Amino acid sequence: MTESSSLWGGRFTGSTNDAVAALSRSIHFDWRLASYDIKGTRAHLLALRAAGYLAEAELVKLDKSLVELDKRVTSGMFVAKATDEDVHSALERGLIEMVGPELGGKVRAGRSRNDQIATLIRIYLLDQAQLLKTEVLQLIDVLTTLAQEHLSEPMPGRTHFQHAQPVLLSHHLLAHAWPLVRDLERLAQWRERASFSPYGAGALAGTSLELDPNIVSDALGLTAPMANSMDATSSRDVVAEFAFIGTLISINLSRFAEEIIIWASAEFNYIKLADAFSTGSSIMPQKKNPDVAELTRGKAGRIIGDLTGLLSTLKALPLSYNRDLQEDKEPVFDIADNLLLILPAFTGMVATMQLNTARMEELASAGYSLATDVAEWLVKQRVPFKEAHEITGKLVAFAESNNLELDEVTDTDLLAISAHLIPEVREVLSVSGSIRSRTGAGGTAVPRVLDQISALRKLVPSENR
């Protein structure tokens, strides 16, 4: 570290080994926090001025210089040097170049890189959470719109990836919307916890300079200073929680991506993806590949790795700050970057895919998916469910052994299987009748799907529609 780039070194007599300097350097990834660092420094100046460590003229000069420095950072006029250790040292160098070492040297009083970075990562992630919220809301809106457009069309519902019971396509689509709603609820709850300021905690024990941390938290738009200075500088549960929520979002996208990949196959033929959201093959001219869905699925694995790595870093750190925490930023940077890369493409793919509803309806009753309706019809005839389950199982076995659908079994054969299987049972041997009967809370009947659409429309602001 050179004297101009390092924020420490007075007690050292020798220079830092080049390998150690390279290992310590984080400027290659934390430079993205430069504007947040400047924002924090401007807030810190207010606390220094209030405590009497800066004259009003000094405050004005420093603040104007920081505004100018921020413009230079944004435009690329000011960039980090290879000798800068981190974003903090680079920006202090830039400020001192503008105002001189005497005035610029006053700024660091009463704060440490420990409380700085703990604050910066929070306000950065708060902004990233807002961007994610906007993108997730757009996907929820697309799913809701598709459900409204395909309100009454049936499709096979599956468990264990086998035909189970018929459901509405709209109901299936909305089943992918609700986990995303819960992800947004988690982000909102996380925001409450993330909106506290570590500024003023110093390295770990606070400061004796009697700076008011409320001034900084107010200037940064945060709720209040954190209650414990050691907790403020050494805890990264807020970072880990953001990573966890981001990982859940990626997993929820990946689950839908898996279905889209399957649905686009010739065997299923449920959907056709738009050319704009597909890719081709370098050797097979006929190929139309669901790469957006595949990359979404692949990115989920990468994001899971980011979360796992971060948790492993945090798992055994003693109080308070440890340099291991330098490793907290790249995982969440990667998670946010990749989600914001995935979401627009994924949403576009879903919005533009063509749904082959005729194919879905054709398969809705396959696999004896109406068997449960028979069993429940028997229960309505006051047959105990244990017996109804057994009777229906025998009906399925008979139909399967004779290569028949349930509605193709004759009245005579129905009565031979059980005296309870009278001709009226045919009332439930239709996909439409099955779906129409599922009117209970959360069911697949049209009225319940309309309830969902209404609820989701209230969650998605009009500007997202």
Tab-separated table of C-alpha atoms in Angstrom:
chain	number	residue	atom	x	y	z
A	1	MET	CA	0.000	0.000	0.000
A	2	THR	CA	1.336	3.437	-0.832
A	3	GLU	CA	0.967	6.233	1.670
A	4	SER	CA	-1.482	8.007	-0.633
A	5	SER	CA	-3.881	5.091	-0.918
A	6	SER	CA	-3.799	3.512	2.535
A	7	LEU	CA	-5.979	4.602	5.443
A	8	TRP	CA	-3.565	3.092	7.962
A	9	GLY	CA	0.138	2.520	8.470
A	10	GLY	CA	1.461	4.924	11.107
A	11	ARG	CA	2.587	2.164	13.451
A	12	PHE	CA	4.204	0.148	10.658
A	13	THR	CA	7.871	0.570	9.780
A	14	GLY	CA	7.965	-1.466	6.599
A	15	SER	CA	5.905	-1.623	3.439
A	16	THR	CA	3.187	-4.180	2.869
A	17	ASN	CA	4.161	-7.271	0.942
A	18	ASP	CA	2.792	-7.181	-2.622
A	19	ALA	CA	0.950	-10.489	-2.169
A	20	VAL	CA	-0.706	-9.231	1.007
A	21	ALA	CA	-1.657	-5.969	-0.701
A	22	ALA	CA	-3.235	-7.909	-3.557
A	23	LEU	CA	-5.114	-10.134	-1.131
A	24	SER	CA	-6.371	-7.147	0.876
A	25	ARG	CA	-7.554	-5.157	-2.107
A	26	SER	CA	-11.315	-5.033	-2.683
A	27	ILE	CA	-11.535	-2.029	-4.999
A	28	HIS	CA	-12.242	-4.262	-8.006
A	29	PHE	CA	-15.656	-5.153	-6.607
A	30	ASP	CA	-16.592	-2.544	-4.011
A	31	TRP	CA	-16.134	0.407	-6.378
A	32	ARG	CA	-19.806	0.039	-7.256
A	33	LEU	CA	-20.495	1.432	-3.770
A	34	ALA	CA	-18.712	4.702	-4.535
A	35	SER	CA	-21.837	6.857	-4.766
A	36	TYR	CA	-23.180	5.286	-1.576
A	37	ASP	CA	-19.860	5.984	0.173
A	38	ILE	CA	-20.058	9.636	-0.874
A	39	LYS	CA	-23.654	9.827	0.321
A	40	GLY	CA	-22.580	8.440	3.696
A	41	THR	CA	-19.669	10.871	3.923
A	42	ARG	CA	-21.936	13.838	3.218
A	43	ALA	CA	-24.199	12.711	6.050
A	44	HIS	CA	-21.172	12.237	8.333
A	45	LEU	CA	-20.088	15.829	7.643
A	46	LEU	CA	-23.361	17.035	9.141
A	47	ALA	CA	-22.597	15.164	12.367
A	48	LEU	CA	-19.057	16.568	12.450
A	49	ARG	CA	-20.396	20.083	11.954
A	50	ALA	CA	-23.056	19.679	14.657
A	51	ALA	CA	-20.378	18.511	17.119
A	52	GLY	CA	-18.138	21.460	16.313
A	53	TYR	CA	-15.367	19.636	14.439
A	54	LEU	CA	-16.038	21.512	11.206
A	55	ALA	CA	-16.699	25.186	10.653
A	56	GLU	CA	-19.684	26.071	8.475
A	57	ALA	CA	-17.403	27.188	5.646
A	58	GLU	CA	-15.493	23.916	5.854
A	59	LEU	CA	-18.735	21.944	5.712
A	60	VAL	CA	-19.871	23.852	2.636
A	61	LYS	CA	-16.567	23.385	0.848
A	62	LEU	CA	-16.349	19.681	1.650
A	63	ASP	CA	-19.957	19.041	0.678
A	64	LYS	CA	-19.616	20.855	-2.656
A	65	SER	CA	-16.436	18.920	-3.331
A	66	LEU	CA	-18.155	15.626	-2.577
A	67	VAL	CA	-21.014	16.506	-4.936
A	68	GLU	CA	-18.451	17.228	-7.628
A	69	LEU	CA	-16.550	14.037	-6.824
A	70	ASP	CA	-19.769	12.055	-7.177
A	71	LYS	CA	-20.313	13.589	-10.626
A	72	ARG	CA	-16.776	12.669	-11.631
A	73	VAL	CA	-17.262	9.113	-10.403
A	74	THR	CA	-20.528	8.783	-12.327
A	75	SER	CA	-19.028	10.208	-15.520
A	76	GLY	CA	-15.842	8.155	-15.253
A	77	MET	CA	-13.615	11.214	-14.832
A	78	PHE	CA	-12.515	9.898	-11.439
A	79	VAL	CA	-11.658	6.226	-11.201
A	80	ALA	CA	-9.918	4.024	-8.695
A	81	LYS	CA	-6.213	3.373	-9.078
A	82	ALA	CA	-4.544	-0.012	-8.865
A	83	THR	CA	-2.900	1.180	-5.636
A	84	ASP	CA	-6.220	2.000	-3.947
A	85	GLU	CA	-7.088	-0.611	-1.373
A	86	ASP	CA	-10.839	-0.120	-1.381
A	87	VAL	CA	-13.617	2.288	-2.245
A	88	HIS	CA	-13.106	4.238	0.977
A	89	SER	CA	-9.423	4.910	0.419
A	90	ALA	CA	-9.958	5.766	-3.249
A	91	LEU	CA	-12.598	8.352	-2.465
A	92	GLU	CA	-10.640	9.869	0.399
A	93	ARG	CA	-7.729	10.237	-2.018
A	94	GLY	CA	-10.043	11.931	-4.504
A	95	LEU	CA	-11.415	14.314	-1.901
A	96	ILE	CA	-7.973	15.245	-0.607
A	97	GLU	CA	-6.836	15.934	-4.165
A	98	MET	CA	-9.672	18.459	-4.377
A	99	VAL	CA	-9.543	20.171	-0.942
A	100	GLY	CA	-6.075	19.386	0.356
A	101	PRO	CA	-4.863	17.104	3.157
A	102	GLU	CA	-5.618	19.441	6.055
A	103	LEU	CA	-9.332	19.830	5.365
A	104	GLY	CA	-9.770	16.443	3.703
A	105	GLY	CA	-8.000	14.801	6.622
A	106	LYS	CA	-10.738	15.901	9.017
A	107	VAL	CA	-13.444	13.830	7.411
A	108	ARG	CA	-12.449	10.465	8.806
A	109	ALA	CA	-12.806	11.565	12.440
A	110	GLY	CA	-15.356	9.568	14.399
A	111	ARG	CA	-15.885	6.800	11.901
A	112	SER	CA	-14.231	3.608	10.730
A	113	ARG	CA	-14.354	1.617	7.557
A	114	ASN	CA	-16.151	-0.945	9.719
A	115	ASP	CA	-19.238	1.181	10.362
A	116	GLN	CA	-18.990	2.747	6.896
A	117	ILE	CA	-19.185	-0.491	4.962
A	118	ALA	CA	-21.834	-1.954	7.249
A	119	THR	CA	-23.998	1.054	6.382
A	120	LEU	CA	-23.153	1.199	2.687
A	121	ILE	CA	-24.069	-2.409	2.037
A	122	ARG	CA	-27.452	-1.798	3.645
A	123	ILE	CA	-28.380	1.276	1.625
A	124	TYR	CA	-27.077	-0.380	-1.550
A	125	LEU	CA	-29.190	-3.485	-0.954
A	126	LEU	CA	-32.221	-1.372	-0.101
A	127	ASP	CA	-31.975	0.130	-3.598
A	128	GLN	CA	-31.457	-3.285	-5.170
A	129	ALA	CA	-34.515	-4.594	-3.327
A	130	GLN	CA	-36.612	-1.827	-4.877
A	131	LEU	CA	-35.393	-2.754	-8.361
A	132	LEU	CA	-36.182	-6.414	-7.693
A	133	LYS	CA	-39.628	-5.518	-6.408
A	134	THR	CA	-40.427	-3.693	-9.646
A	135	GLU	CA	-39.316	-6.640	-11.794
A	136	VAL	CA	-41.138	-9.247	-9.703
A	137	LEU	CA	-44.328	-7.180	-9.786
A	138	GLN	CA	-44.149	-7.121	-13.579
A	139	LEU	CA	-43.922	-10.913	-13.691
A	140	ILE	CA	-46.843	-11.258	-11.272
A	141	ASP	CA	-48.837	-8.911	-13.492
A	142	VAL	CA	-48.043	-10.974	-16.606
A	143	LEU	CA	-49.112	-14.192	-14.854
A	144	THR	CA	-52.324	-12.562	-13.673
A	145	THR	CA	-53.099	-11.252	-17.146
A	146	LEU	CA	-52.503	-14.678	-18.698
A	147	ALA	CA	-54.774	-16.254	-16.091
A	148	GLN	CA	-57.527	-13.772	-16.929
A	149	GLU	CA	-57.123	-14.439	-20.650
A	150	HIS	CA	-57.314	-18.225	-20.126
A	151	LEU	CA	-59.790	-18.254	-17.277
A	152	SER	CA	-61.837	-21.380	-18.027
A	153	GLU	CA	-59.476	-23.660	-19.944
A	154	PRO	CA	-58.588	-26.993	-18.300
A	155	MET	CA	-55.264	-28.775	-18.110
A	156	PRO	CA	-53.837	-31.776	-16.294
A	157	GLY	CA	-52.921	-31.159	-12.680
A	158	ARG	CA	-50.042	-33.273	-11.449
A	159	THR	CA	-48.523	-34.652	-8.283
A	160	HIS	CA	-45.275	-36.628	-8.435
A	161	PHE	CA	-45.344	-35.387	-12.043
A	162	GLN	CA	-48.118	-37.906	-12.748
A	163	HIS	CA	-51.669	-37.015	-13.774
A	164	ALA	CA	-53.621	-36.277	-10.601
A	165	GLN	CA	-56.731	-34.108	-11.084
A	166	PRO	CA	-57.819	-31.652	-13.757
A	167	VAL	CA	-57.314	-27.985	-12.947
A	168	LEU	CA	-57.763	-24.715	-14.752
A	169	LEU	CA	-54.759	-23.367	-16.621
A	170	SER	CA	-55.452	-20.038	-14.918
A	171	HIS	CA	-55.237	-21.721	-11.513
A	172	HIS	CA	-51.902	-23.295	-12.446
A	173	LEU	CA	-50.444	-20.001	-13.652
A	174	LEU	CA	-51.483	-18.235	-10.464
A	175	ALA	CA	-49.860	-20.976	-8.414
A	176	HIS	CA	-46.582	-19.524	-9.702
A	177	ALA	CA	-47.628	-15.960	-8.820
A	178	TRP	CA	-48.312	-16.473	-5.120
A	179	PRO	CA	-44.791	-17.584	-4.112
A	180	LEU	CA	-43.512	-14.393	-5.753
A	181	VAL	CA	-46.014	-12.384	-3.712
A	182	ARG	CA	-44.593	-13.953	-0.566
A	183	ASP	CA	-41.090	-13.094	-1.770
A	184	LEU	CA	-42.166	-9.460	-2.015
A	185	GLU	CA	-43.620	-9.666	1.495
A	186	ARG	CA	-40.280	-10.993	2.705
A	187	LEU	CA	-38.495	-8.112	1.000
A	188	ALA	CA	-40.834	-5.636	2.701
A	189	GLN	CA	-40.219	-7.207	6.110
A	190	TRP	CA	-36.481	-7.331	5.403
A	191	ARG	CA	-36.521	-3.623	4.542
A	192	GLU	CA	-37.718	-2.827	8.077
A	193	ARG	CA	-34.736	-4.655	9.571
A	194	ALA	CA	-32.251	-3.339	7.025
A	195	SER	CA	-33.212	0.301	7.545
A	196	PHE	CA	-31.101	0.851	10.661
A	197	SER	CA	-27.783	2.661	10.478
A	198	PRO	CA	-24.475	1.267	11.789
A	199	TYR	CA	-22.894	4.722	11.299
A	200	GLY	CA	-21.465	5.991	14.586
A	201	ALA	CA	-20.391	2.559	15.797
A	202	GLY	CA	-16.809	3.266	14.772
A	203	ALA	CA	-14.584	0.231	14.659
A	204	LEU	CA	-16.615	-1.549	17.332
A	205	ALA	CA	-17.073	0.567	20.481
A	206	GLY	CA	-18.556	3.814	19.203
A	207	THR	CA	-16.724	7.136	19.409
A	208	SER	CA	-15.821	9.561	22.179
A	209	LEU	CA	-16.259	12.552	19.853
A	210	GLU	CA	-19.935	12.897	20.802
A	211	LEU	CA	-21.160	12.744	17.213
A	212	ASP	CA	-24.906	12.311	16.895
A	213	PRO	CA	-25.583	9.174	14.806
A	214	ASN	CA	-29.219	10.207	14.407
A	215	ILE	CA	-28.053	13.004	12.135
A	216	VAL	CA	-26.453	10.458	9.811
A	217	SER	CA	-29.342	7.988	9.868
A	218	ASP	CA	-31.830	10.784	9.148
A	219	ALA	CA	-29.731	12.143	6.287
A	220	LEU	CA	-29.518	8.662	4.772
A	221	GLY	CA	-33.253	8.090	5.079
A	222	LEU	CA	-32.795	5.273	7.578
A	223	THR	CA	-34.934	4.550	10.631
A	224	ALA	CA	-32.443	5.059	13.457
A	225	PRO	CA	-28.924	4.155	14.612
A	226	MET	CA	-28.379	0.552	15.657
A	227	ALA	CA	-28.583	-0.126	19.376
A	228	ASN	CA	-25.253	-1.923	19.842
A	229	SER	CA	-22.005	-0.776	18.231
A	230	MET	CA	-20.439	-4.245	18.188
A	231	ASP	CA	-23.520	-5.740	16.586
A	232	ALA	CA	-23.595	-2.854	14.102
A	233	THR	CA	-20.108	-3.489	12.716
A	234	SER	CA	-19.902	-7.274	12.908
A	235	SER	CA	-23.336	-8.605	11.989
A	236	ARG	CA	-24.296	-9.416	8.432
A	237	ASP	CA	-27.598	-11.170	9.045
A	238	VAL	CA	-29.296	-8.436	7.003
A	239	VAL	CA	-26.991	-9.235	4.084
A	240	ALA	CA	-27.578	-12.971	4.490
A	241	GLU	CA	-31.329	-12.438	4.647
A	242	PHE	CA	-31.277	-10.467	1.411
A	243	ALA	CA	-29.273	-13.309	-0.143
A	244	PHE	CA	-31.813	-15.830	1.129
A	245	ILE	CA	-34.784	-13.904	-0.274
A	246	GLY	CA	-32.970	-13.486	-3.581
A	247	THR	CA	-32.272	-17.208	-3.616
A	248	LEU	CA	-35.945	-17.996	-3.000
A	249	ILE	CA	-36.907	-15.749	-5.905
A	250	SER	CA	-34.462	-17.600	-8.150
A	251	ILE	CA	-35.814	-20.965	-6.984
A	252	ASN	CA	-39.404	-19.921	-7.660
A	253	LEU	CA	-38.389	-18.789	-11.138
A	254	SER	CA	-36.463	-22.009	-11.678
A	255	ARG	CA	-39.460	-24.183	-10.816
A	256	PHE	CA	-41.556	-22.446	-13.458
A	257	ALA	CA	-38.633	-22.550	-15.875
A	258	GLU	CA	-38.496	-26.321	-15.504
A	259	GLU	CA	-42.153	-26.599	-16.474
A	260	ILE	CA	-41.716	-24.268	-19.434
A	261	ILE	CA	-38.842	-26.405	-20.730
A	262	ILE	CA	-41.037	-29.499	-20.474
A	263	TRP	CA	-44.130	-27.790	-21.883
A	264	ALA	CA	-42.189	-26.660	-24.960
A	265	SER	CA	-41.174	-30.226	-25.863
A	266	ALA	CA	-42.840	-32.081	-28.726
A	267	GLU	CA	-44.187	-34.695	-26.318
A	268	PHE	CA	-46.095	-32.112	-24.279
A	269	ASN	CA	-46.693	-29.435	-26.914
A	270	TYR	CA	-48.375	-27.183	-24.359
A	271	ILE	CA	-46.632	-23.997	-25.498
A	272	LYS	CA	-44.652	-22.396	-28.286
A	273	LEU	CA	-42.069	-19.830	-27.287
A	274	ALA	CA	-41.684	-16.606	-29.243
A	275	ASP	CA	-38.657	-16.406	-31.520
A	276	ALA	CA	-37.484	-13.298	-29.668
A	277	PHE	CA	-37.170	-15.328	-26.469
A	278	SER	CA	-35.645	-18.474	-27.970
A	279	THR	CA	-32.322	-19.439	-29.523
A	280	GLY	CA	-31.187	-21.829	-32.226
A	281	SER	CA	-28.532	-24.461	-32.738
A	282	SER	CA	-25.212	-24.000	-34.488
A	283	ILE	CA	-25.575	-27.395	-36.190
A	284	MET	CA	-29.274	-28.365	-36.159
A	285	PRO	CA	-31.270	-25.933	-38.318
A	286	GLN	CA	-34.649	-26.965	-36.928
A	287	LYS	CA	-33.893	-26.271	-33.267
A	288	LYS	CA	-35.738	-23.685	-31.186
A	289	ASN	CA	-34.289	-23.853	-27.719
A	290	PRO	CA	-35.846	-22.569	-24.460
A	291	ASP	CA	-32.569	-20.964	-23.395
A	292	VAL	CA	-34.168	-18.249	-21.273
A	293	ALA	CA	-35.785	-20.903	-19.106
A	294	GLU	CA	-32.617	-23.004	-19.045
A	295	LEU	CA	-30.413	-20.079	-18.076
A	296	THR	CA	-32.906	-19.134	-15.371
A	297	ARG	CA	-32.661	-22.661	-14.012
A	298	GLY	CA	-28.873	-22.546	-14.248
A	299	LYS	CA	-28.592	-19.146	-12.559
A	300	ALA	CA	-30.603	-20.508	-9.630
A	301	GLY	CA	-27.825	-23.025	-8.973
A	302	ARG	CA	-25.246	-20.252	-9.051
A	303	ILE	CA	-27.304	-18.094	-6.675
A	304	ILE	CA	-27.746	-20.980	-4.247
A	305	GLY	CA	-23.944	-21.247	-4.252
A	306	ASP	CA	-23.643	-17.534	-3.423
A	307	LEU	CA	-25.931	-17.953	-0.420
A	308	THR	CA	-24.173	-21.088	0.778
A	309	GLY	CA	-20.765	-19.448	0.511
A	310	LEU	CA	-21.914	-16.367	2.417
A	311	LEU	CA	-23.434	-18.410	5.230
A	312	SER	CA	-20.247	-20.470	5.480
A	313	THR	CA	-18.217	-17.267	5.812
A	314	LEU	CA	-20.425	-15.980	8.621
A	315	LYS	CA	-20.873	-19.156	10.606
A	316	ALA	CA	-17.935	-18.915	13.041
A	317	LEU	CA	-16.941	-15.267	13.280
A	318	PRO	CA	-16.251	-14.034	16.827
A	319	LEU	CA	-17.224	-10.492	17.814
A	320	SER	CA	-16.682	-8.038	16.498
A	321	TYR	CA	-15.443	-7.088	13.015
A	322	ASN	CA	-13.270	-9.585	11.123
A	323	ARG	CA	-11.717	-9.126	7.697
A	324	ASP	CA	-13.612	-12.203	6.557
A	325	LEU	CA	-16.532	-9.811	6.136
A	326	GLN	CA	-14.875	-8.441	3.022
A	327	GLU	CA	-16.334	-11.589	1.458
A	328	ASP	CA	-19.938	-10.596	2.169
A	329	LYS	CA	-20.347	-8.251	-0.779
A	330	GLU	CA	-19.552	-10.256	-3.893
A	331	PRO	CA	-22.205	-12.929	-3.192
A	332	VAL	CA	-25.031	-10.399	-2.831
A	333	PHE	CA	-23.731	-8.327	-5.734
A	334	ASP	CA	-23.856	-11.491	-7.830
A	335	ILE	CA	-27.343	-12.428	-6.610
A	336	ALA	CA	-28.794	-8.992	-7.346
A	337	ASP	CA	-27.021	-8.713	-10.707
A	338	ASN	CA	-28.207	-12.103	-11.900
A	339	LEU	CA	-31.793	-11.686	-10.733
A	340	LEU	CA	-32.003	-8.331	-12.482
A	341	LEU	CA	-30.580	-10.032	-15.581
A	342	ILE	CA	-32.974	-12.982	-15.432
A	343	LEU	CA	-36.253	-11.300	-14.578
A	344	PRO	CA	-36.835	-9.070	-17.647
A	345	ALA	CA	-36.031	-11.917	-20.038
A	346	PHE	CA	-38.092	-14.438	-18.072
A	347	THR	CA	-41.080	-12.110	-17.868
A	348	GLY	CA	-40.858	-11.411	-21.599
A	349	MET	CA	-40.724	-15.126	-22.352
A	350	VAL	CA	-43.849	-15.800	-20.282
A	351	ALA	CA	-45.733	-12.828	-21.710
A	352	THR	CA	-45.125	-13.871	-25.313
A	353	MET	CA	-45.476	-17.662	-25.185
A	354	GLN	CA	-48.399	-19.186	-27.110
A	355	LEU	CA	-50.501	-21.585	-25.046
A	356	ASN	CA	-51.847	-24.695	-26.776
A	357	THR	CA	-55.004	-24.940	-24.695
A	358	ALA	CA	-56.546	-27.583	-26.960
A	359	ARG	CA	-53.662	-29.942	-26.171
A	360	MET	CA	-53.980	-29.259	-22.461
A	361	GLU	CA	-57.711	-29.908	-22.518
A	362	GLU	CA	-57.180	-33.126	-24.477
A	363	LEU	CA	-54.940	-34.464	-21.699
A	364	ALA	CA	-56.879	-33.077	-18.738
A	365	SER	CA	-58.717	-36.339	-18.059
A	366	ALA	CA	-55.811	-38.651	-18.878
A	367	GLY	CA	-54.363	-40.920	-16.226
A	368	TYR	CA	-57.777	-41.494	-14.625
A	369	SER	CA	-57.604	-38.026	-13.133
A	370	LEU	CA	-61.343	-38.060	-12.358
A	371	ALA	CA	-61.017	-40.922	-9.873
A	372	THR	CA	-61.012	-38.615	-6.857
A	373	ASP	CA	-64.277	-37.115	-8.076
A	374	VAL	CA	-65.812	-40.602	-8.068
A	375	ALA	CA	-64.596	-41.229	-4.523
A	376	GLU	CA	-65.955	-37.897	-3.310
A	377	TRP	CA	-69.265	-38.521	-5.106
A	378	LEU	CA	-69.522	-41.793	-3.174
A	379	VAL	CA	-68.868	-39.928	0.072
A	380	LYS	CA	-71.778	-37.638	-0.791
A	381	GLN	CA	-73.870	-40.830	-1.059
A	382	ARG	CA	-72.833	-41.494	2.562
A	383	VAL	CA	-70.282	-44.184	1.712
A	384	PRO	CA	-67.367	-44.031	4.214
A	385	PHE	CA	-64.303	-42.622	2.498
A	386	LYS	CA	-62.203	-45.694	3.255
A	387	GLU	CA	-64.718	-47.813	1.353
A	388	ALA	CA	-65.167	-45.163	-1.367
A	389	HIS	CA	-61.399	-45.126	-1.926
A	390	GLU	CA	-61.360	-48.922	-2.256
A	391	ILE	CA	-64.308	-48.967	-4.673
A	392	THR	CA	-62.776	-46.279	-6.859
A	393	GLY	CA	-59.450	-48.069	-6.894
A	394	LYS	CA	-61.197	-51.190	-8.208
A	395	LEU	CA	-62.931	-49.080	-10.860
A	396	VAL	CA	-59.587	-47.693	-12.027
A	397	ALA	CA	-58.034	-51.157	-12.072
A	398	PHE	CA	-60.942	-52.485	-14.188
A	399	ALA	CA	-60.742	-49.568	-16.631
A	400	GLU	CA	-56.969	-49.875	-16.928
A	401	SER	CA	-57.043	-53.617	-17.542
A	402	ASN	CA	-59.665	-53.141	-20.255
A	403	ASN	CA	-57.977	-50.090	-21.808
A	404	LEU	CA	-60.964	-47.876	-21.024
A	405	GLU	CA	-61.440	-44.365	-19.671
A	406	LEU	CA	-63.614	-44.146	-16.574
A	407	ASP	CA	-66.584	-42.763	-18.479
A	408	GLU	CA	-66.344	-45.663	-20.948
A	409	VAL	CA	-67.112	-48.319	-18.309
A	410	THR	CA	-70.676	-49.578	-18.853
A	411	ASP	CA	-73.415	-49.221	-16.287
A	412	THR	CA	-73.457	-52.992	-15.904
A	413	ASP	CA	-69.755	-53.137	-15.152
A	414	LEU	CA	-70.034	-50.210	-12.755
A	415	LEU	CA	-72.659	-52.054	-10.720
A	416	ALA	CA	-70.613	-55.245	-10.869
A	417	ILE	CA	-67.693	-53.397	-9.244
A	418	SER	CA	-69.964	-51.941	-6.534
A	419	ALA	CA	-73.652	-51.535	-5.943
A	420	HIS	CA	-72.890	-47.924	-5.005
A	421	LEU	CA	-71.725	-47.129	-8.571
A	422	ILE	CA	-75.152	-46.321	-9.944
A	423	PRO	CA	-75.513	-44.514	-13.336
A	424	GLU	CA	-75.740	-41.106	-11.610
A	425	VAL	CA	-71.999	-41.330	-10.947
A	426	ARG	CA	-71.500	-40.195	-14.536
A	427	GLU	CA	-72.389	-36.684	-13.375
A	428	VAL	CA	-68.814	-36.313	-12.117
A	429	LEU	CA	-67.075	-38.158	-14.945
A	430	SER	CA	-66.273	-34.973	-16.857
A	431	VAL	CA	-63.417	-32.522	-16.621
A	432	SER	CA	-65.729	-29.518	-16.576
A	433	GLY	CA	-67.842	-31.012	-13.795
A	434	SER	CA	-64.774	-31.866	-11.752
A	435	ILE	CA	-63.348	-28.360	-12.003
A	436	ARG	CA	-66.709	-26.710	-11.411
A	437	SER	CA	-67.143	-28.616	-8.162
A	438	ARG	CA	-63.873	-27.351	-6.631
A	439	THR	CA	-65.396	-24.229	-5.109
A	440	GLY	CA	-63.788	-24.466	-1.684
A	441	ALA	CA	-61.249	-21.923	-0.496
A	442	GLY	CA	-58.250	-21.948	-2.809
A	443	GLY	CA	-59.957	-24.333	-5.228
A	444	THR	CA	-59.594	-24.456	-8.987
A	445	ALA	CA	-63.195	-23.465	-9.865
A	446	VAL	CA	-63.629	-20.261	-11.859
A	447	PRO	CA	-65.086	-18.211	-8.962
A	448	ARG	CA	-62.053	-18.994	-6.807
A	449	VAL	CA	-59.653	-18.107	-9.628
A	450	LEU	CA	-61.460	-14.809	-10.046
A	451	ASP	CA	-60.964	-14.205	-6.330
A	452	GLN	CA	-57.239	-14.711	-6.824
A	453	ILE	CA	-57.088	-12.382	-9.813
A	454	SER	CA	-58.908	-9.693	-7.857
A	455	ALA	CA	-56.523	-10.053	-4.917
A	456	LEU	CA	-53.437	-9.968	-7.133
A	457	ARG	CA	-54.660	-6.915	-9.028
A	458	LYS	CA	-54.794	-5.061	-5.727
A	459	LEU	CA	-51.176	-6.004	-5.035
A	460	VAL	CA	-49.820	-4.825	-8.379
A	461	PRO	CA	-49.802	-1.016	-8.703
A	462	SER	CA	-51.439	0.350	-11.844
A	463	GLU	CA	-48.087	1.688	-13.094
A	464	ASN	CA	-46.853	-1.916	-13.296
A	465	ARG	CA	-49.744	-2.923	-15.546
